C-alpha atoms as a PDB file:
ATOM      1  CA  MET A   1       0.095   0.046   0.049  1.00  0.00           C
ATOM      2  CA  SER A   2       1.232   3.329  -0.830  1.00  0.00           C
ATOM      3  CA  ILE A   3       0.320   6.821   0.476  1.00  0.00           C
ATOM      4  CA  GLY A   4       1.781  10.105  -0.866  1.00  0.00           C
ATOM      5  CA  GLY A   5       4.422   7.835  -2.606  1.00  0.00           C
ATOM      6  CA  LYS A   6       5.634   6.002   0.333  1.00  0.00           C
ATOM      7  CA  ASP A   7       5.403   2.205   1.037  1.00  0.00           C
ATOM      8  CA  VAL A   8       3.339   2.282   4.381  1.00  0.00           C
ATOM      9  CA  ASP A   9       4.391  -1.657   5.008  1.00  0.00           C
ATOM     10  CA  ASN A  10       7.825  -0.857   4.680  1.00  0.00           C
ATOM     11  CA  MET A  11       7.662   1.879   7.292  1.00  0.00           C
ATOM     12  CA  ALA A  12       5.695  -0.008   9.616  1.00  0.00           C
ATOM     13  CA  THR A  13       8.103  -2.833   9.399  1.00  0.00           C
ATOM     14  CA  ILE A  14      11.061  -0.530  10.088  1.00  0.00           C
ATOM     15  CA  ASN A  15       9.338   1.121  13.018  1.00  0.00           C
ATOM     16  CA  GLY A  16       8.421  -2.267  14.696  1.00  0.00           C
ATOM     17  CA  MET A  17      12.093  -3.191  14.084  1.00  0.00           C
ATOM     18  CA  LEU A  18      13.252  -0.209  15.724  1.00  0.00           C
ATOM     19  CA  TRP A  19      11.000  -0.739  18.598  1.00  0.00           C
ATOM     20  CA  ILE A  20      12.085  -4.080  19.072  1.00  0.00           C
ATOM     21  CA  ALA A  21      15.822  -3.020  18.918  1.00  0.00           C
ATOM     22  CA  GLY A  22      15.215  -0.494  21.404  1.00  0.00           C
ATOM     23  CA  ALA A  23      13.255  -2.712  23.822  1.00  0.00           C
ATOM     24  CA  GLY A  24      15.910  -5.575  23.276  1.00  0.00           C
ATOM     25  CA  ALA A  25      18.592  -3.049  24.126  1.00  0.00           C
ATOM     26  CA  GLY A  26      16.684  -1.973  27.244  1.00  0.00           C
ATOM     27  CA  ILE A  27      16.578  -5.593  28.384  1.00  0.00           C
ATOM     28  CA  ILE A  28      20.120  -6.331  27.850  1.00  0.00           C
ATOM     29  CA  LEU A  29      21.050  -3.115  29.817  1.00  0.00           C
ATOM     30  CA  LEU A  30      18.737  -4.426  32.720  1.00  0.00           C
ATOM     31  CA  ILE A  31      20.402  -7.879  32.579  1.00  0.00           C
ATOM     32  CA  VAL A  32      23.745  -6.327  32.541  1.00  0.00           C
ATOM     33  CA  LEU A  33      22.895  -4.080  35.582  1.00  0.00           C
ATOM     34  CA  LEU A  34      21.430  -7.153  37.371  1.00  0.00           C
ATOM     35  CA  VAL A  35      24.509  -9.349  36.779  1.00  0.00           C
ATOM     36  CA  PHE A  36      26.721  -6.409  37.945  1.00  0.00           C
ATOM     37  CA  PHE A  37      24.987  -5.951  41.358  1.00  0.00           C
ATOM     38  CA  VAL A  38      24.612  -9.715  41.979  1.00  0.00           C
ATOM     39  CA  LYS A  39      28.443 -10.151  41.176  1.00  0.00           C
ATOM     40  CA  ARG A  40      29.251  -7.285  43.443  1.00  0.00           C
ATOM     41  CA  LYS A  41      27.003  -8.770  46.169  1.00  0.00           C
ATOM     42  CA  LYS A  42      28.746 -12.102  46.038  1.00  0.00           C
ATOM     43  CA  LYS A  43      32.046 -10.333  45.715  1.00  0.00           C
ATOM     44  CA  SER A  44      31.661  -8.585  49.236  1.00  0.00           C
ATOM     45  CA  PRO A  45      29.611 -10.821  51.518  1.00  0.00           C
ATOM     46  CA  ASP A  46      29.191  -9.795  55.054  1.00  0.00           C
ATOM     47  CA  VAL A  47      32.280 -11.197  56.240  1.00  0.00           C
ATOM     48  CA  PHE A  48      31.458  -9.820  59.627  1.00  0.00           C
ATOM     49  CA  GLU A  49      28.432 -11.781  60.011  1.00  0.00           C
ATOM     50  CA  ASP A  50      29.952 -14.742  62.101  1.00  0.00           C
ATOM     51  CA  MET A  51      32.322 -12.485  64.011  1.00  0.00           C
ATOM     52  CA  GLU A  52      32.017 -11.760  67.571  1.00  0.00           C
ATOM     53  CA  GLY A  53      32.862  -8.301  68.763  1.00  0.00           C
ATOM     54  CA  HIS A  54      36.456  -8.953  69.893  1.00  0.00           C
ATOM     55  CA  GLU A  55      36.999 -10.816  66.590  1.00  0.00           C
ATOM     56  CA  PHE A  56      35.831  -7.733  64.815  1.00  0.00           C
ATOM     57  CA  GLU A  57      38.374  -5.478  66.875  1.00  0.00           C
ATOM     58  CA  TYR A  58      41.022  -7.569  65.781  1.00  0.00           C
ATOM     59  CA  PHE A  59      39.928  -7.802  61.996  1.00  0.00           C
ATOM     60  CA  CYS A  60      39.833  -3.882  62.175  1.00  0.00           C
ATOM     61  CA  ALA A  61      43.301  -3.630  63.670  1.00  0.00           C
ATOM     62  CA  ASP A  62      44.675  -5.902  60.946  1.00  0.00           C
ATOM     63  CA  LEU A  63      43.068  -3.995  58.440  1.00  0.00           C
ATOM     64  CA  LEU A  64      44.496  -0.717  59.869  1.00  0.00           C
ATOM     65  CA  ALA A  65      47.814  -2.108  60.139  1.00  0.00           C
ATOM     66  CA  ASP A  66      47.495  -3.017  56.272  1.00  0.00           C
ATOM     67  CA  ARG A  67      46.647   0.403  55.498  1.00  0.00           C
ATOM     68  CA  GLY A  68      49.921   2.045  57.052  1.00  0.00           C
ATOM     69  CA  PHE A  69      48.922   2.535  60.568  1.00  0.00           C
ATOM     70  CA  THR A  70      51.382   1.578  63.134  1.00  0.00           C
ATOM     71  CA  GLU A  71      51.765   0.762  66.775  1.00  0.00           C
ATOM     72  CA  VAL A  72      48.250  -0.565  66.288  1.00  0.00           C
ATOM     73  CA  GLU A  73      47.130  -2.080  69.573  1.00  0.00           C
ATOM     74  CA  VAL A  74      43.819  -3.739  70.654  1.00  0.00           C
ATOM     75  CA  THR A  75      43.015  -2.745  74.150  1.00  0.00           C
ATOM     76  CA  LYS A  76      41.865  -5.124  76.972  1.00  0.00           C
ATOM     77  CA  GLY A  77      38.268  -6.335  76.600  1.00  0.00           C
ATOM     78  CA  SER A  78      36.860  -4.414  79.757  1.00  0.00           C
ATOM     79  CA  GLY A  79      37.829  -1.135  81.394  1.00  0.00           C
ATOM     80  CA  ASP A  80      38.998   0.130  78.105  1.00  0.00           C
ATOM     81  CA  TYR A  81      36.946   3.483  78.241  1.00  0.00           C
ATOM     82  CA  GLY A  82      35.181   2.632  74.967  1.00  0.00           C
ATOM     83  CA  ILE A  83      38.325   2.201  73.046  1.00  0.00           C
ATOM     84  CA  ASP A  84      39.109  -0.915  71.356  1.00  0.00           C
ATOM     85  CA  ILE A  85      42.045   0.012  69.301  1.00  0.00           C
ATOM     86  CA  LEU A  86      44.972   2.568  69.800  1.00  0.00           C
ATOM     87  CA  ALA A  87      46.955   3.339  66.544  1.00  0.00           C
ATOM     88  CA  GLN A  88      49.123   5.926  64.815  1.00  0.00           C
ATOM     89  CA  LYS A  89      49.515   7.252  61.451  1.00  0.00           C
ATOM     90  CA  ASP A  90      51.809  10.006  59.864  1.00  0.00           C
ATOM     91  CA  GLY A  91      52.398  11.197  63.434  1.00  0.00           C
ATOM     92  CA  VAL A  92      48.726  11.448  64.186  1.00  0.00           C
ATOM     93  CA  THR A  93      47.338   9.180  67.056  1.00  0.00           C
ATOM     94  CA  TYR A  94      43.976   7.691  67.084  1.00  0.00           C
ATOM     95  CA  ALA A  95      41.655   6.134  69.584  1.00  0.00           C
ATOM     96  CA  ILE A  96      39.103   3.829  67.682  1.00  0.00           C
ATOM     97  CA  GLN A  97      35.836   2.295  69.091  1.00  0.00           C
ATOM     98  CA  CYS A  98      34.767  -0.698  66.952  1.00  0.00           C
ATOM     99  CA  LYS A  99      31.081  -1.791  66.647  1.00  0.00           C
ATOM    100  CA  ARG A 100      30.101  -4.941  65.003  1.00  0.00           C
ATOM    101  CA  TYR A 101      26.272  -4.403  64.851  1.00  0.00           C
ATOM    102  CA  THR A 102      23.177  -5.542  62.918  1.00  0.00           C
ATOM    103  CA  ALA A 103      21.665  -2.143  63.021  1.00  0.00           C
ATOM    104  CA  PRO A 104      23.014   1.500  62.477  1.00  0.00           C
ATOM    105  CA  VAL A 105      25.225   2.637  65.237  1.00  0.00           C
ATOM    106  CA  GLY A 106      23.816   5.463  67.685  1.00  0.00           C
ATOM    107  CA  VAL A 107      25.220   8.217  69.558  1.00  0.00           C
ATOM    108  CA  LYS A 108      26.441   6.310  72.441  1.00  0.00           C
ATOM    109  CA  ALA A 109      29.425   4.779  70.359  1.00  0.00           C
ATOM    110  CA  ILE A 110      30.281   8.594  69.459  1.00  0.00           C
ATOM    111  CA  GLN A 111      30.330   9.355  73.321  1.00  0.00           C
ATOM    112  CA  GLU A 112      32.560   6.397  73.985  1.00  0.00           C
ATOM    113  CA  ALA A 113      34.934   7.543  71.300  1.00  0.00           C
ATOM    114  CA  TYR A 114      35.007  11.176  72.516  1.00  0.00           C
ATOM    115  CA  ALA A 115      35.639  10.288  76.152  1.00  0.00           C
ATOM    116  CA  GLY A 116      38.238   7.543  75.193  1.00  0.00           C
ATOM    117  CA  ARG A 117      40.230   9.876  72.929  1.00  0.00           C
ATOM    118  CA  ASP A 118      40.828  12.270  75.957  1.00  0.00           C
ATOM    119  CA  TYR A 119      41.246   9.469  78.316  1.00  0.00           C
ATOM    120  CA  TYR A 120      44.083   7.942  76.004  1.00  0.00           C
ATOM    121  CA  ASP A 121      45.416  11.427  75.348  1.00  0.00           C
ATOM    122  CA  ARG A 122      44.979  10.769  71.369  1.00  0.00           C
ATOM    123  CA  MET A 123      44.579  13.407  68.628  1.00  0.00           C
ATOM    124  CA  VAL A 124      41.772  11.691  66.845  1.00  0.00           C
ATOM    125  CA  GLY A 125      38.765   9.710  67.936  1.00  0.00           C
ATOM    126  CA  ALA A 126      37.015   7.495  65.556  1.00  0.00           C
ATOM    127  CA  VAL A 127      34.067   4.876  65.217  1.00  0.00           C
ATOM    128  CA  MET A 128      34.551   1.942  63.024  1.00  0.00           C
ATOM    129  CA  THR A 129      31.729  -0.210  62.080  1.00  0.00           C
ATOM    130  CA  ASN A 130      30.371  -2.789  59.816  1.00  0.00           C
ATOM    131  CA  GLN A 131      27.172  -0.863  59.651  1.00  0.00           C
ATOM    132  CA  TYR A 132      26.029   2.774  59.116  1.00  0.00           C
ATOM    133  CA  PHE A 133      25.279   5.500  61.700  1.00  0.00           C
ATOM    134  CA  THR A 134      22.154   7.036  62.768  1.00  0.00           C
ATOM    135  CA  THR A 135      21.462  10.698  61.973  1.00  0.00           C
ATOM    136  CA  PRO A 136      21.894  11.962  65.519  1.00  0.00           C
ATOM    137  CA  ALA A 137      25.213   9.954  65.676  1.00  0.00           C
ATOM    138  CA  VAL A 138      26.444  11.617  62.599  1.00  0.00           C
ATOM    139  CA  GLU A 139      25.439  15.115  64.157  1.00  0.00           C
ATOM    140  CA  ALA A 140      27.121  14.242  67.297  1.00  0.00           C
ATOM    141  CA  ALA A 141      30.306  13.104  65.573  1.00  0.00           C
ATOM    142  CA  LYS A 142      30.293  16.455  63.750  1.00  0.00           C
ATOM    143  CA  LYS A 143      30.063  18.391  66.998  1.00  0.00           C
ATOM    144  CA  LEU A 144      32.451  16.287  68.813  1.00  0.00           C
ATOM    145  CA  LYS A 145      34.921  15.993  65.938  1.00  0.00           C
ATOM    146  CA  ILE A 146      34.823  12.079  65.884  1.00  0.00           C
ATOM    147  CA  LEU A 147      35.685  10.355  62.447  1.00  0.00           C
ATOM    148  CA  LEU A 148      32.957   7.960  61.226  1.00  0.00           C
ATOM    149  CA  TRP A 149      34.194   4.845  59.354  1.00  0.00           C
ATOM    150  CA  ASP A 150      31.157   2.875  58.088  1.00  0.00           C
ATOM    151  CA  GLY A 151      30.588  -0.325  56.385  1.00  0.00           C
ATOM    152  CA  GLY A 152      31.216   1.315  53.047  1.00  0.00           C
ATOM    153  CA  TYR A 153      34.448   3.025  54.160  1.00  0.00           C
ATOM    154  CA  ILE A 154      35.629  -0.608  55.411  1.00  0.00           C
ATOM    155  CA  GLU A 155      34.524  -2.273  52.311  1.00  0.00           C
ATOM    156  CA  GLY A 156      36.637   0.439  50.453  1.00  0.00           C
ATOM    157  CA  MET A 157      39.665  -0.249  52.388  1.00  0.00           C
ATOM    158  CA  LEU A 158      39.282  -4.046  51.762  1.00  0.00           C
ATOM    159  CA  GLU A 159      38.946  -3.451  47.884  1.00  0.00           C
ATOM    160  CA  GLU A 160      42.257  -1.393  48.195  1.00  0.00           C
ATOM    161  CA  ASN A 161      44.197  -4.524  49.745  1.00  0.00           C
END
């Protein structure tokens, strides 16, 4: 069939083919994204899931040592004034509170790092966790000048090794 000198059947066929190609490209893109996220998930499983708190502290100490921290020391389990790791890097001394949690970390951990930093006479206080931080914890950390190293930060450190 011809309208105005153009073959309508051929145009419909071409439009249909373009639509199918576009839909196919979209499906392929979706599959590629799904494969990427599944592989990423498998690549970085929650290695902390079966760790107890003290095991997580030693894991963090080893990770810090691998990242150039020196004089890395895990404090004793009780009476540590909220600090689990003492370390140094580039002349800066750190007091680090470790939290292996199944939920976001709250303000209490920030308070412990703040108090422990002063108790151990360290320059920097930090909280290191496999999780993330609540909004009040982030606000407290900003006010008290405590570093927050969350699960994403730890994952980045692991990928760098």
